[in-house]
C-alpha positions as a printed Julia matrix, in Angstrom:
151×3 Matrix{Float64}:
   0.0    0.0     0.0
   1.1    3.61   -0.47
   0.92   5.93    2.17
   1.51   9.35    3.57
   5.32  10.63    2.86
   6.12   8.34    0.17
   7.9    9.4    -2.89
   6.19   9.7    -6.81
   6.78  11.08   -9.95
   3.65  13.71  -10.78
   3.22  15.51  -14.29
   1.31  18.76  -14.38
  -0.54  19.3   -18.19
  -1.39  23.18  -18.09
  -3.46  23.86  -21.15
  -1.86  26.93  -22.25
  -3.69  29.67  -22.79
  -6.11  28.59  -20.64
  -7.05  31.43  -18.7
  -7.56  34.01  -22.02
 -10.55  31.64  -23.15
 -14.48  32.0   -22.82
 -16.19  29.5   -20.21
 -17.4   27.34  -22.62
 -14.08  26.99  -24.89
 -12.39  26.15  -21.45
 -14.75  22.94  -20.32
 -14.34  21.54  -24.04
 -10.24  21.99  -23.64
 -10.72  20.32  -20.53
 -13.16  17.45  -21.66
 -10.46  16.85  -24.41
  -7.5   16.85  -21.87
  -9.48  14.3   -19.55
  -9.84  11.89  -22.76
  -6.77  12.11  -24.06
  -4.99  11.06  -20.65
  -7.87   8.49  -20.17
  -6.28   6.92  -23.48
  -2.93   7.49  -22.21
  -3.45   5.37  -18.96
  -5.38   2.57  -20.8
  -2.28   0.76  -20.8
  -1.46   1.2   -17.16
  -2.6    0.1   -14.43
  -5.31   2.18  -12.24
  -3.22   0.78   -9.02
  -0.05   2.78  -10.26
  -2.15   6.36  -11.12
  -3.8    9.19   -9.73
  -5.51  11.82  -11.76
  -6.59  14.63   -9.89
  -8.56  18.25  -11.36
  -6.95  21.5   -11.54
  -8.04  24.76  -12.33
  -6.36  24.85  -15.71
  -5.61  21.35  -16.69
  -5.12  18.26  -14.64
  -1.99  17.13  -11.94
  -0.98  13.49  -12.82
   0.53  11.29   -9.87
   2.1    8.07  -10.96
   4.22   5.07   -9.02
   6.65   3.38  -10.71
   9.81   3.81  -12.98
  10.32   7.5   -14.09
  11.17   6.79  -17.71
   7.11   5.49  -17.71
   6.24   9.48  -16.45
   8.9   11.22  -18.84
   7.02   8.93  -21.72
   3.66   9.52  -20.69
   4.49  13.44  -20.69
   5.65  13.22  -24.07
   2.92  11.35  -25.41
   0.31  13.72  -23.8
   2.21  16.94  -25.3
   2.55  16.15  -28.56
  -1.21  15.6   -29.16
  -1.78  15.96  -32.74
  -4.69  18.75  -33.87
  -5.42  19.53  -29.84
  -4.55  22.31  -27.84
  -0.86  22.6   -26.68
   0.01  21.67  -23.4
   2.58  22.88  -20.89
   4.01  20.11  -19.01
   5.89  20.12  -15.95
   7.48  16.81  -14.47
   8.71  16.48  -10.68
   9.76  13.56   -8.24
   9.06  14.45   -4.64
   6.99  13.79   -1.43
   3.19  14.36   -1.48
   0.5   12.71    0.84
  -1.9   10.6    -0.5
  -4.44  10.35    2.34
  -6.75   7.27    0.6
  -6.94   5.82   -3.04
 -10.74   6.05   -3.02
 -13.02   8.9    -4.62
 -12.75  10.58   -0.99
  -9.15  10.54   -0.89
  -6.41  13.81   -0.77
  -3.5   14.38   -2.39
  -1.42  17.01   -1.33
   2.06  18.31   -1.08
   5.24  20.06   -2.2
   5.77  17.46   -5.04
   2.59  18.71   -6.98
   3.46  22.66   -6.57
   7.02  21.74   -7.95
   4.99  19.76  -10.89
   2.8   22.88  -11.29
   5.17  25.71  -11.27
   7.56  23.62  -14.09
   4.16  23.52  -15.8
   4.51  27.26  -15.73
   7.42  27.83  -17.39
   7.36  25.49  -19.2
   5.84  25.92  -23.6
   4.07  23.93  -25.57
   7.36  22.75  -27.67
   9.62  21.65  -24.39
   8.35  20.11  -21.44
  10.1   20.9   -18.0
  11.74  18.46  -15.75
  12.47  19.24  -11.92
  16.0   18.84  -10.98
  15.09  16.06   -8.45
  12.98  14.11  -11.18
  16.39  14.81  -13.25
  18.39  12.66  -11.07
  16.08  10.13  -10.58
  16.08   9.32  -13.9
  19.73   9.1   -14.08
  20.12   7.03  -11.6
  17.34   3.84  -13.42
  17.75   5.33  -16.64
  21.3    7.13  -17.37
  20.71   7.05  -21.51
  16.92   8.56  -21.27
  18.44  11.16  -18.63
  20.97  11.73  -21.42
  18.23  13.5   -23.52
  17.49  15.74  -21.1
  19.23  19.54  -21.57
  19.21  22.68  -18.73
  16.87  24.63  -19.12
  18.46  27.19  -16.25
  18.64  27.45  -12.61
C-alpha cells in the first residue's frame, strides 16, 4: 500500500492559454484533456495512477519507474490537432491520504509539478531537478536526452 510521505513522480498538463478563453471553450479543452490522458493510462494500471482536477488542466501522480512518467508526458504533449500543453514533471513527497473517490492528495511534489508547468511551452516540457536525477540514476541514456533549461 502507499501511504503518507512516500515518494512519486507527478506531471502537471497546463493547457496553455487557458485562462484568455471563454467559459465554454475552457470545459471543451478540458473534456479533451481528460480523454486524451484516459487513453494514455489505458495501458497502465489504475493501481499505479492518480488523476486529480486542476483549475487549468489536470496534476498526474504516478508510481513506478520514471522513464514510464517522462514517456507519458511526451505522449500527452505532442497531441496531434489539440490544444498545446505545458508540461511540468517532478519527483518528490506528497500525501496521499486514501486511493478512493474521498481521498487527498497534497504536497510540495505537486506545486514543484505545477510551477515547471509554468514555465514550461508547448514545444519543451520541463523536468524538476530532483525528477532529473532520478532518472539518471534507473535510466542514465533517457536522462541523457534531457538539456538545462536554467537554474
Amino acid at each position: 500500500s502507499r501511504g503518507v510521505g512516500e515518494v512519486y513522480k507527478r506531471q502537471f498538463l497546463k493547457v496553455a492559454g487557458f485562462d484568455g478563453r471563454t467559459g465554454v471553450e475552457q470545459a471543451n479543452l478540458k473534456e479533451r484533456l481528460e480523454a486524451r490522458v484516459r487513453t494514455a493510462l489505458a495501458g497502465i494500471p489504475a493501481a499505479d495512477w492518480i488523476v486529480l482536477d486542476a483549475s487549468d488542466g489536470i496534476a498526474l501522480v504516478l508510481f513506478g519507474e520514471p522513464v514510464r512518467t517522462l514517456d507519458l508526458a511526451q505522449s500527452l504533449r505532442a497531441g496531434e490537432g489539440e490544444a498545446p500543453l505545458q508540461v511540468g514533471v517532478n519527483h518528490g513527497p506528497i500525501a496521499v491520504t486514501a486511493r478512493d473517490a474521498g481521498g487527498l492528495v497534497f504536497g510540495d511534489g505537486l506545486s514543484a509539478a505545477a510551477a515547471a508547468a509554468g514555465f514550461a511551452t508547448a514545444e519543451r516540457l520541463l523536468v524538476t531537478a530532483p525528477f532529473a536525477k532520478m532518472l539518471e540514476v534507473t535510466r542514465r541514456a533517457r536522462a541523457a536526452e534531457l538539456s538545462p533549461a536554467g537554474e
